[in-house]
XYZ file of C-alpha atoms in Angstrom:
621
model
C 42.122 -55.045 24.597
C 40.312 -55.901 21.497
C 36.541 -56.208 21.137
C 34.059 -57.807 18.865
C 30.647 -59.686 19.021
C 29.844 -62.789 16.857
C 26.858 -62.990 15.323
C 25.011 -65.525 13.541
C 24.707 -63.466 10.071
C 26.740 -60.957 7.965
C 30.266 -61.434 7.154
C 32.545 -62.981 9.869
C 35.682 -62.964 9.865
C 37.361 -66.469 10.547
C 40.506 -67.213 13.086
C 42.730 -68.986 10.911
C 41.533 -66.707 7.723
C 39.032 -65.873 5.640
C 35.399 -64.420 5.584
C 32.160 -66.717 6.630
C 29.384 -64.956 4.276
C 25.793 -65.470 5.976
C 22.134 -64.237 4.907
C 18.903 -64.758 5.680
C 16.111 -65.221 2.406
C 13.783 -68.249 3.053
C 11.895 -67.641 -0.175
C 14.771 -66.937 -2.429
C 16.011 -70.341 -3.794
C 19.772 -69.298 -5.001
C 21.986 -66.078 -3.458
C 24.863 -65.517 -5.014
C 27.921 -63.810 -3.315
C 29.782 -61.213 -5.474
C 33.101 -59.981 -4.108
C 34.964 -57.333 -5.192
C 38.692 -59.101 -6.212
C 41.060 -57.065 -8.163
C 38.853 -54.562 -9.851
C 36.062 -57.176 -10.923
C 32.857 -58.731 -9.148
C 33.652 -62.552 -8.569
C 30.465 -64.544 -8.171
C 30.161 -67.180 -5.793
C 26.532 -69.492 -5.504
C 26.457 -69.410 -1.614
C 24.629 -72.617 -0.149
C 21.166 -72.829 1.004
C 20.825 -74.582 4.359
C 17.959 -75.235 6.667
C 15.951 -72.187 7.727
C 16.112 -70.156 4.535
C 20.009 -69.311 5.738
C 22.625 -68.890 2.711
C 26.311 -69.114 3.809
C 29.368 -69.159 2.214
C 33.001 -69.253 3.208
C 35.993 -67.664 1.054
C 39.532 -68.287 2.475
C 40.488 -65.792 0.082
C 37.997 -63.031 1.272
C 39.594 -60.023 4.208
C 39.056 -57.366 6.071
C 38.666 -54.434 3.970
C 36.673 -56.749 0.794
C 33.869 -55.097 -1.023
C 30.793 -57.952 -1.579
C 27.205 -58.082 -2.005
C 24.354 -60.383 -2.776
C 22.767 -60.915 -6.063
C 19.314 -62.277 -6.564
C 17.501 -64.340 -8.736
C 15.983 -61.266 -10.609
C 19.636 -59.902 -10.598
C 18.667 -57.282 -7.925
C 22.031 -56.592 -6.081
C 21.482 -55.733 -2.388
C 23.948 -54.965 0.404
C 24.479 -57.109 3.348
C 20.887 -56.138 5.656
C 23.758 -56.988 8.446
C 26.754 -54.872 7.381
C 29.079 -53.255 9.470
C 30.172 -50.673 7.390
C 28.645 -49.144 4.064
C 31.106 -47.069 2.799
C 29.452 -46.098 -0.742
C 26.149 -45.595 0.849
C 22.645 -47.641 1.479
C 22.641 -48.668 -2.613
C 26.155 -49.411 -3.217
C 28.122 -52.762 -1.427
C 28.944 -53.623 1.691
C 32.668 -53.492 2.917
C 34.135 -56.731 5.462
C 35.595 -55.223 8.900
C 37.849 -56.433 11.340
C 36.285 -55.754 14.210
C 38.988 -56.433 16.648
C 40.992 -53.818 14.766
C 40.644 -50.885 17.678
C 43.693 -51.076 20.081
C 40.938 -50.006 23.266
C 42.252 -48.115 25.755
C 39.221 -47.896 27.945
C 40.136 -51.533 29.893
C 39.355 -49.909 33.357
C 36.144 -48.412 32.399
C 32.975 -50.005 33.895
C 30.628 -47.232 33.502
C 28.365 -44.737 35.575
C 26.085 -44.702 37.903
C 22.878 -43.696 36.794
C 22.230 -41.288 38.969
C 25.407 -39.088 38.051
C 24.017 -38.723 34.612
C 23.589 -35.200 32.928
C 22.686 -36.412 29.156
C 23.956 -34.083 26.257
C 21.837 -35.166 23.027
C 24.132 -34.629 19.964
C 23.566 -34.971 16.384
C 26.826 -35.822 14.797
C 26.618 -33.784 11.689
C 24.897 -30.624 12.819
C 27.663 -30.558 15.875
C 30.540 -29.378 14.291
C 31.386 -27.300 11.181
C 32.722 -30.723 9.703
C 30.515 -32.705 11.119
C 32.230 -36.037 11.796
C 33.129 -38.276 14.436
C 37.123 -36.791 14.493
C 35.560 -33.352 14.867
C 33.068 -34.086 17.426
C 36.021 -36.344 19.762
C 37.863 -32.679 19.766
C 34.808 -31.180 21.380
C 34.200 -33.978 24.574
C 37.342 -32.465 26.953
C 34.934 -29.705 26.678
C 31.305 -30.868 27.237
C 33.164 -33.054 30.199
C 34.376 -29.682 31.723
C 31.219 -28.443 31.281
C 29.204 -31.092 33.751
C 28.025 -33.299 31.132
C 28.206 -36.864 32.105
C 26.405 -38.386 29.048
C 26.581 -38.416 25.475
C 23.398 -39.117 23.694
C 24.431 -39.872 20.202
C 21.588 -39.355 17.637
C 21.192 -42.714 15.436
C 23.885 -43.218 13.075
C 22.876 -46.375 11.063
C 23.064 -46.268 7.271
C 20.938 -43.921 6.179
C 20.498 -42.622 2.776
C 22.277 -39.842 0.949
C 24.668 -37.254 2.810
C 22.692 -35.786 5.916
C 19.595 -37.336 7.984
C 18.418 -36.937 11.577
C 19.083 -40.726 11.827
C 15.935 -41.911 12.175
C 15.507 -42.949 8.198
C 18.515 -45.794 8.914
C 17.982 -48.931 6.831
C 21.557 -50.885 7.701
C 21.125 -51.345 11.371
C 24.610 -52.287 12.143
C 26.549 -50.199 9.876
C 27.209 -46.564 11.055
C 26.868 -43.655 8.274
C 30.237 -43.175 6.157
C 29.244 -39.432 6.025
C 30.621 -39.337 9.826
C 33.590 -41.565 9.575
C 34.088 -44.955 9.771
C 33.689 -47.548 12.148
C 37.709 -47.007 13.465
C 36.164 -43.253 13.772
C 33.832 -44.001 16.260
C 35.329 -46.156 18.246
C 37.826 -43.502 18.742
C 35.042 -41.583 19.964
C 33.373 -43.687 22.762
C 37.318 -44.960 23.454
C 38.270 -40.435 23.905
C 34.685 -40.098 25.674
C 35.372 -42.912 28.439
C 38.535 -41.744 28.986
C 36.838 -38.655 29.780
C 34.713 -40.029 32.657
C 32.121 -39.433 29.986
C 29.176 -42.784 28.863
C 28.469 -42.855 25.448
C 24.521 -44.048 24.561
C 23.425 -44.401 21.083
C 19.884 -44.001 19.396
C 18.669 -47.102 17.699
C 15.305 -47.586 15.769
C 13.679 -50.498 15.943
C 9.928 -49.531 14.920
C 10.554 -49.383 11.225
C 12.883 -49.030 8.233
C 13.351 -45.842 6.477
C 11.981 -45.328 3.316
C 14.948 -45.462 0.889
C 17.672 -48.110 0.529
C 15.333 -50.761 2.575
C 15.900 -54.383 0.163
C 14.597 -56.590 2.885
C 10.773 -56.068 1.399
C 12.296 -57.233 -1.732
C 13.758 -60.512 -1.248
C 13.023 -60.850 2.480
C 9.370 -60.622 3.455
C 9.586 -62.202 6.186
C 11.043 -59.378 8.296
C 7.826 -57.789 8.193
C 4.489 -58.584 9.279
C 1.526 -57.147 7.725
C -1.272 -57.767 10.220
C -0.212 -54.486 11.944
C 0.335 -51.615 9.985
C 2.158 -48.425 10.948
C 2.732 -44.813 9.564
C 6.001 -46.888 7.697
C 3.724 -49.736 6.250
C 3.826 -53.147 7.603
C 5.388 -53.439 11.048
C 8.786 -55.336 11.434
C 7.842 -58.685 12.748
C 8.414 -59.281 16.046
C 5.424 -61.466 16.825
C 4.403 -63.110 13.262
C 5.790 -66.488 11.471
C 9.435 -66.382 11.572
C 9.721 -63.786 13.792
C 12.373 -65.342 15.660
C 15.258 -64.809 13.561
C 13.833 -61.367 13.339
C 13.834 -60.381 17.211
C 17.360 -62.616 17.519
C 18.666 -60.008 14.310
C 17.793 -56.565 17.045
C 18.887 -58.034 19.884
C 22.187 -58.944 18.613
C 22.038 -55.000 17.263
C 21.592 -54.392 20.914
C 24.700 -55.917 21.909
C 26.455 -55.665 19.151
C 26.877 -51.669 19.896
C 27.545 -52.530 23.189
C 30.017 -55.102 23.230
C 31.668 -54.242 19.948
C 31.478 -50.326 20.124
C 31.831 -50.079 23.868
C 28.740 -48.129 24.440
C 27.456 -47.443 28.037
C 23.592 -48.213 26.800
C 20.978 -47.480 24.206
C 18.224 -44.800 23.698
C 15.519 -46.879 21.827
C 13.048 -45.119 19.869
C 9.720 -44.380 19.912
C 8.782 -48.239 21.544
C 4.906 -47.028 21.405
C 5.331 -47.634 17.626
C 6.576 -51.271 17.887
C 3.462 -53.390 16.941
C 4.735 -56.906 19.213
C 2.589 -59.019 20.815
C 4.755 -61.803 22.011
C 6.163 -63.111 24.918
C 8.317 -61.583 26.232
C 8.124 -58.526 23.836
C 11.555 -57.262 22.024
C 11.914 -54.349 24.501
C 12.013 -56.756 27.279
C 13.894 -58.893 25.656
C 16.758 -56.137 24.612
C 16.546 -55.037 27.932
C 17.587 -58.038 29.649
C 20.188 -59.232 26.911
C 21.693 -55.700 27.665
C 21.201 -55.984 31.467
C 22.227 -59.558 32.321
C 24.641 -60.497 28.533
C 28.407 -60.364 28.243
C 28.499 -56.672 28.950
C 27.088 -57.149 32.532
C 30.907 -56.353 34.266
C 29.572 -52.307 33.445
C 27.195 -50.458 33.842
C 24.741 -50.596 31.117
C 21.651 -48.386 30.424
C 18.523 -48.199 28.496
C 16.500 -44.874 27.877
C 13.197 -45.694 26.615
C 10.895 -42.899 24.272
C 7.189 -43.951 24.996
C 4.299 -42.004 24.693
C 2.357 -44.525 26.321
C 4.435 -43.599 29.572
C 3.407 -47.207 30.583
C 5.341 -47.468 34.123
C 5.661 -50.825 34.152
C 8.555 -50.648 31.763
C 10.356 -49.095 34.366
C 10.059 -51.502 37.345
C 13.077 -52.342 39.385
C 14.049 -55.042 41.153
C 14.549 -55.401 45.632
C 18.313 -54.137 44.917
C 16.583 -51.230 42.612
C 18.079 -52.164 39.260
C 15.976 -51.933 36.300
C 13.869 -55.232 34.978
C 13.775 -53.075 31.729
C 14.416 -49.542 30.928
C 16.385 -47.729 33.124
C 14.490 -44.128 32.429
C 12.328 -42.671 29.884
C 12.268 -39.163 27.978
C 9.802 -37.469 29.824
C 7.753 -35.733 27.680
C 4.894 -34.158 29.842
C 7.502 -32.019 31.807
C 8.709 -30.581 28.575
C 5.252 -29.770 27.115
C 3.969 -28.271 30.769
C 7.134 -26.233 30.401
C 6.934 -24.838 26.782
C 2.778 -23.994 27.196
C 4.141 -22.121 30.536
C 6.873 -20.623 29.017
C 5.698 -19.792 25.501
C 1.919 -19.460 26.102
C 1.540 -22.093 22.822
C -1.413 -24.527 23.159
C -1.907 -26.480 19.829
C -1.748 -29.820 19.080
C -0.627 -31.779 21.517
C 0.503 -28.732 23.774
C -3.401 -28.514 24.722
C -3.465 -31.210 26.652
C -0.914 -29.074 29.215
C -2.706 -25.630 28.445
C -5.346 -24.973 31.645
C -2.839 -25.162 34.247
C 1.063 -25.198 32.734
C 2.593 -24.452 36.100
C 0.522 -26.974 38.192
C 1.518 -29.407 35.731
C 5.407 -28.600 35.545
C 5.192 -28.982 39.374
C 3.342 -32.287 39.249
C 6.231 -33.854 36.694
C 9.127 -32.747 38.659
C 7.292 -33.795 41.852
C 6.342 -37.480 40.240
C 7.688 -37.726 36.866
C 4.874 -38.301 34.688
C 1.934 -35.756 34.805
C -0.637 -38.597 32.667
C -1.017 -41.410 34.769
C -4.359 -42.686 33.056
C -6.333 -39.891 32.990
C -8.649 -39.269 29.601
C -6.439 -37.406 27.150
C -7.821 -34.511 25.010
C -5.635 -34.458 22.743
C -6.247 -38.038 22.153
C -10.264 -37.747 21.704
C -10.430 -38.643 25.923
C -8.319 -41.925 25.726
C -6.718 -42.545 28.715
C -3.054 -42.719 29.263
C -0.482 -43.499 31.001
C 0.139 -45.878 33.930
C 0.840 -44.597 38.179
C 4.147 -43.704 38.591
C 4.924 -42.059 42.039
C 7.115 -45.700 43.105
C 9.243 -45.482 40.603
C 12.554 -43.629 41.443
C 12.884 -39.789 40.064
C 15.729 -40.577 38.212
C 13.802 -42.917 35.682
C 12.483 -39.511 34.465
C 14.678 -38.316 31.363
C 13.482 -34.283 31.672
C 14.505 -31.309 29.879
C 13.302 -27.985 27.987
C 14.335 -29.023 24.428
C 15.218 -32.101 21.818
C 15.559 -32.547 18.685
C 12.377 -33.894 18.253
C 10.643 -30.413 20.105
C 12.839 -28.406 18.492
C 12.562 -29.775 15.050
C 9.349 -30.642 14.446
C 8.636 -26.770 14.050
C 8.373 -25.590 10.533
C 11.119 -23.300 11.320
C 13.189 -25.410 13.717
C 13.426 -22.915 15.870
C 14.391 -23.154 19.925
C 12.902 -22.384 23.085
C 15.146 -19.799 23.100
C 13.751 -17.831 20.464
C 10.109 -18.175 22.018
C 10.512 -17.300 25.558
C 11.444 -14.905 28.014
C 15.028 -15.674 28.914
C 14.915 -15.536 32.703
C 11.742 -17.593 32.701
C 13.231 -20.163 30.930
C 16.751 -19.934 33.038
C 14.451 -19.837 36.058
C 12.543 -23.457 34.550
C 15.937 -24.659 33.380
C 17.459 -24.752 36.791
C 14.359 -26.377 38.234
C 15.176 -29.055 35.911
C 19.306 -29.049 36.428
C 18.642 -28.839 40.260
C 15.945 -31.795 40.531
C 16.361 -35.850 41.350
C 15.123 -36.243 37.643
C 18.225 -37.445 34.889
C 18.425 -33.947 33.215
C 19.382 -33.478 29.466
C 20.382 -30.812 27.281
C 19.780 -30.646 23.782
C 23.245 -29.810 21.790
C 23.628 -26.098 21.896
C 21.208 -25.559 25.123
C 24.200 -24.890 27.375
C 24.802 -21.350 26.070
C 21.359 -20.780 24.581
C 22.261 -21.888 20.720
C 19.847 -19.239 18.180
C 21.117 -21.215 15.417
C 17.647 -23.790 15.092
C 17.615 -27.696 13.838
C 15.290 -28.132 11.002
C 14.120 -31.216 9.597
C 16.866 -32.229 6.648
C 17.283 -35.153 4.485
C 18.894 -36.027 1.595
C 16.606 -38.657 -0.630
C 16.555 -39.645 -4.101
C 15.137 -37.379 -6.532
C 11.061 -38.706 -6.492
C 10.947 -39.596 -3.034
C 12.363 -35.899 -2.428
C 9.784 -34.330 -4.046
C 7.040 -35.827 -1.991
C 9.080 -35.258 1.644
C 9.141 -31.281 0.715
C 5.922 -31.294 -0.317
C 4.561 -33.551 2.285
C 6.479 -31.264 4.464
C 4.901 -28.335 3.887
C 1.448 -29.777 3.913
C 1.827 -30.557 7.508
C 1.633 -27.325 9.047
C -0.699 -25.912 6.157
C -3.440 -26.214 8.950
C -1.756 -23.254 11.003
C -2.360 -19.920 10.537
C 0.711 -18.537 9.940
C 1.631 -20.669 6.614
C -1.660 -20.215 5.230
C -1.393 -20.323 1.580
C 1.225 -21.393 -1.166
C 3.185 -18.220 -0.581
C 3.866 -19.213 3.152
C 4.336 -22.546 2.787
C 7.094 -22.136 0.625
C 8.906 -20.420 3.794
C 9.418 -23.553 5.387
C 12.734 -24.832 4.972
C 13.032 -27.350 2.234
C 14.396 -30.454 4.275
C 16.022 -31.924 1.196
C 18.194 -28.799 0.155
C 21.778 -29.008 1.846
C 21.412 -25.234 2.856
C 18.782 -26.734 5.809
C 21.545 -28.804 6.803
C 23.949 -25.940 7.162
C 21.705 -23.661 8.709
C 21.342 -26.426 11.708
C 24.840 -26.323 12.602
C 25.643 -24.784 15.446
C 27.658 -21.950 15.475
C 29.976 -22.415 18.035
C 31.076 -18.529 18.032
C 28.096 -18.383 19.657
C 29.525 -18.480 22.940
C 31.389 -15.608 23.709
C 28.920 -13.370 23.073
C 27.290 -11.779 25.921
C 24.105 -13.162 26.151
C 25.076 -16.553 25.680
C 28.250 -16.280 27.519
C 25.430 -15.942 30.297
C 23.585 -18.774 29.686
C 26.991 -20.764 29.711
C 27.603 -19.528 32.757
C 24.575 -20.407 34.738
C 24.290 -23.628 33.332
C 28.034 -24.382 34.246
C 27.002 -22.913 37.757
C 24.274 -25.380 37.897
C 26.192 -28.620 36.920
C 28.946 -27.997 39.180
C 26.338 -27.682 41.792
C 24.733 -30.672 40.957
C 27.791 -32.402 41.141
C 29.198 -31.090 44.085
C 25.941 -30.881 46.447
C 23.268 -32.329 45.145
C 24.288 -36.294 43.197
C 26.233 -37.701 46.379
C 22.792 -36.746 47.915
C 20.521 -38.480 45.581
C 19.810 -42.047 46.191
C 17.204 -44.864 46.566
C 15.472 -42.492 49.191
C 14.824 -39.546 47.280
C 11.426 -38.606 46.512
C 9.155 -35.938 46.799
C 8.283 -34.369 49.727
C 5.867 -31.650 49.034
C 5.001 -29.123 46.313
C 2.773 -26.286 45.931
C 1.935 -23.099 43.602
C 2.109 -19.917 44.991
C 0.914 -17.605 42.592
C 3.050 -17.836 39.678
C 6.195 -19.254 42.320
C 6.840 -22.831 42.420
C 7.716 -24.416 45.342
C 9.427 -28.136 45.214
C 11.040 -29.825 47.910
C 12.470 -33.314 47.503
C 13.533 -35.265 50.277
C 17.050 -36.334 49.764
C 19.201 -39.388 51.190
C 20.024 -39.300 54.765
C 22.312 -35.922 56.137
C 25.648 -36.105 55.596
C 27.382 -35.305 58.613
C 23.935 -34.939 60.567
C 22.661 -37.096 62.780
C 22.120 -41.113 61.932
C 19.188 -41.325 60.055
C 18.488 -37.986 59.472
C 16.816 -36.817 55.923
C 17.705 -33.518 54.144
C 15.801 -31.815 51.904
C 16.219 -29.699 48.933
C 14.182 -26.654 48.589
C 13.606 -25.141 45.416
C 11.782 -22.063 44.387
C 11.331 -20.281 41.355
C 8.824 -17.774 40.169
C 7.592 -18.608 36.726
C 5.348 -15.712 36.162
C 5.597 -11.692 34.932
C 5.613 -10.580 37.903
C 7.338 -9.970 41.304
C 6.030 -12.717 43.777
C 6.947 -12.209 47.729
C 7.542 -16.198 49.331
C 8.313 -17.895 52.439
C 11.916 -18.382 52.550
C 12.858 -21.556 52.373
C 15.016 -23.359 55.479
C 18.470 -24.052 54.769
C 21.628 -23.175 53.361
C 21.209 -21.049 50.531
C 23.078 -23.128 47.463
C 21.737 -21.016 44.367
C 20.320 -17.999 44.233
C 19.378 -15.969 40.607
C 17.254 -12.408 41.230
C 16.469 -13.340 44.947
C 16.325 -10.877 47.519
C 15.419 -11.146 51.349
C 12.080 -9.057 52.170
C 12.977 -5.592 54.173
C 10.502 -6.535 56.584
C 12.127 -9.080 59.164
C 13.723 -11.497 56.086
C 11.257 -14.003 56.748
C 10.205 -13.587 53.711
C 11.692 -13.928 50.188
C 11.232 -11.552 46.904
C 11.460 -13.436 43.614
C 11.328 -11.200 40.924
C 9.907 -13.017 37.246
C 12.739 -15.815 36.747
C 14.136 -15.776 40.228
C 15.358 -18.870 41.806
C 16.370 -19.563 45.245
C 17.816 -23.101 46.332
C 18.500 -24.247 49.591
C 19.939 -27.045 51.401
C 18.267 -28.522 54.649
C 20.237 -31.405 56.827
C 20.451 -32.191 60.845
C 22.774 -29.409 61.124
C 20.709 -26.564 59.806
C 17.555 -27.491 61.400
């Protein structure tokens, strides 16, 4: 089958031939289309119509044309809607065909949510090649692995040859420097067939700061009554901000109609200044939930450091009015302050009591529920949270955002005890809560993600130096001299030395890692997901000493008696030293370092990282 989604801009391919040519410029009087035709530009004056639209239509034009638009001040621009970019963010635009992929994915109608394990993956720094091709080799083996989910880091335009994504300026027009829009098709076509969803990162608070025209001929787009760390917010809520929310929302479906994808992962939302009615997250949401793509099953992970709850309301039949789950960031910061004993910035707002915290956010979710935040001079934040279902919460130990906002990039792994982390790594594998790894997690990666880029000459200058000005406040880069250790995020040798190293894995000590985690999934899958449902919630929690102990109550026994609950027991000891527990009712279905007491077994021995898991239906009671 053959997919494709119209939209109302760009450059359209006709049915019976030829190209419809469409941009939007209220205050530019005359646009004038040049198309690559036999080795020279042709120009073409497109007409204006009503609404500042300029359209034309060549019966000559095809798929695989070269065009872009020239201005009155002869400033040549790509299409702002493009679906493919081939020379880069400067150079023109290229028409596709977007009906061109021969799908083989017909049967697929998606996931439940609660089966996802999410495996965030930046294209690039995946493979030694770092392309789409190379990365479809890898999915037979994340898929054997337990993964469930592939979070793709964004891949609009961005400028020069390597980016973390979020600098994109061409919204619908993935990077040539990881293949071309056939190329990832492919990939979300190989991952379905896989059993695997595909979700893709999409930015929708700002414009990078390179290869952005739209503030040249377009200001419109942008409204400057709210100001962000990017300049004047993207007008969602201003005059003419219509044609700008109708221009994401058709991004929305456009990557899910067109590209296949199971859902989006959208940005930093907190950062969207929008004040209308109903705001573009809302409005995303539904087109996603209730638009052409409703026969699957389509998700939306939401970043918001607001952790405003309301975002995540279902409905009586428990489907989401909005997002379907967040990234949950408290769980991760409890979890690095207990695990690495680090307490700046916004780490000490988890620093007094790291383990009471990590408890609270697997228990609930979300550890700030409105209470005063330190780290934010006593503001409240956050909104109640303990209806919402556990799965909403997107939890995990590591992202590229955690891992690579450290001058060094370095992981977790580097920074804590290993069977401490293991021990706070199962917790999260083993809980109600939509896990996620960050690329390289699974067998404890020591190869880091720094922050890389690869901007224009001036613009570079000020990103390394602005770079290294951020963490001049700490200690440890104190000085010129130290400061000039941090990675330079514009030289291609920070790019390399992000790659993973996929050697890696064989080696003992990650082949151990690999193997736990691989324990873990196929637990999950096998025990714990046909278990978790629209009744699983917390039960009761409690610190002992530096052991943790969590039990949720799960969907009703299988194979017990009618209406009877079980419950899954976890405990893990998260401190330095041995810790003597209560063991937990059950069947035992993980154990790491556990031992029965010698006096009587009533008792259980967790030595620092031990875990003990245990099942509890009708039958065991």
């Amino acid at each position: 089958m053959k997919h494709a989604h119209s939209m109302p801009f760009g450059a359209e391919l006709l049915e019976g031939g030829g190209v419809r040519f469409r941009i939007w410029a209220p205050d530019v009087p005359e646009v004038v289309l040049e198309r690559l035709h036999g080795g020279t530009w042709q120009p073409t004056s497109m007409q204006r119509g009503d609404g500042g639209w300029h359209e034309h239509v060549s019966a000559e034009a095809a798929a695989g044309d070269r065009y872009r638009y020239r201005m009155p001040d002869d400033l040549r621009v790509p299409d702002p809607a493009s679906r493919f970019n081939p020379d880069d963010v400067h150079g023109p635009s290229e028409v596709i065909d977007p009906r061109a992929h021969e799908w083989t994915d017909d049967a697929w109608t998606g996931r439940p949510w609660k089966e996802a394990v999410i495996y965030e993956m930046h294209v690039g720094a995946f493979t030694p090649e770092g392309t789409l091709a190379a990365a479809a080799q890898r999915l037979p083996w994340l898929a054997s692995l337990g993964i469930t989910v592939i979070e793709l880091m964004p891949l609009a335009d961005f400028p020069g040859r390597r980016n973390w994504g979020y600098d994109g300026v061409l919204p619908f027009a993935p990077d040539a420097s990881y293949g071309t829009p056939a190329d990832l098709k492919a990939f979300v076509d190989a991952a379905h067939g896989l059993g695997l969803m595909v979700l893709i990162d999409v930015v929708y608070n700002h414009f990078g700061p390179e290869g952005n025209y739209l503030h040249a001929y377009c200001p419109q787009f942008f409204n400057p009554a709210h100001q962000t760390p990017w300049g004047a917010a993207i007008n969602f809520d201003g005059a003419h901000s219509r044609t700008v929310q109708d221009f994401f929302v058709h991004n929305a479906l456009y990557w899910v109609e067109e590209y296949r994808f199971d859902g989006l992962r959208m940005d930093a939302i907190h950062a969207i200044r929008d004040a209308s009615t109903p705001p573009i997250v809302e409005e995303v949401c539904a087109a996603l939930h209730h638009g052409p793509g409703r026969h699957r099953q389509v998700h939306v992970v939401l970043e918001n450091d607001l952790n405003e709850a309301h975002r995540l309301e279902r409905d009586e039949e428990g489907s989401p009015l909005a997002g379907t789950a967040q990234w949950n960031d408290d769980l991760h910061h409890a979890a690095h302050v207990l695990l690495t004993g680090e307490g700046d910035g916004y780490y000490a707002d988890y620093a007094q009591r790291p383990l009471e915290q990590f408890g609270l956010a697997l228990a609930q979710g979300f550890i700030y529920t409105g209470q005063p935040s330190a780290f934010r001079s006593g503001e409240p934040r956050g909104e109640p949270c303990d209806h919402l279902p556990l799965a909403a919460f997107v939890s995990f130990l590591q992202t590229h955002d955690q891992v690579g906002n450290r001058a060094q990039g370095d992981r977790i792994d580097a920074l804590a005890d290993p069977a401490r982390l293991m021990a706070a790594r199962a917790c999260v594998l083993m809980s109600p809560h939509t896990p996620m790894l960050f690329m390289g997690e699974e067998y404890g990666a020591s190869t880091p993600f720094q922050y890389f880029c690869d901007f224009g000459p001036e613009l570079a200058a000020a990103v390394t130096a602005g770079r290294r000005e951020e963490f001049g406040g700490f200690s440890a880069f104190a000085g010129d001299t130290a400061q000039m250790q941090i990675p330079d995020p514009n030289s291609e040798a920070t790019f390399a030395a992000s790659k993973l190293d996929e050697s890696e894995r064989v080696l003992p000590d990650h082949a151990e890692v690999l193997g736990q985690v691989r324990a873990l999934l196929r637990l999950r899958q096998a025990e714990l997901v046909p278990r978790f449902g629209a009744g699983t919630r917390i039960h009761q929690w409690s610190c002992e000493g530096d052991a943790l102990r969590i039990v949720w109550q799960l969907d009703e026994a299988h194979g017990g008696d009618a209406g009877s609950p079980a419950f899954l027991h976890v405990l893990a000891n998260l401190g330095t030293a041995e810790a003597e527990v209560a063991w937990p009712p059950g069947r035992v279905i993980h154990r790491m370092g556990a031992q029965a007491s010698e006096v009587g077994g009533a008792s259980l021995v967790l030595p620092p990282g031990g875990v003990c898991a245990t099942l509890e239906e009708a039958q065991d009671a």
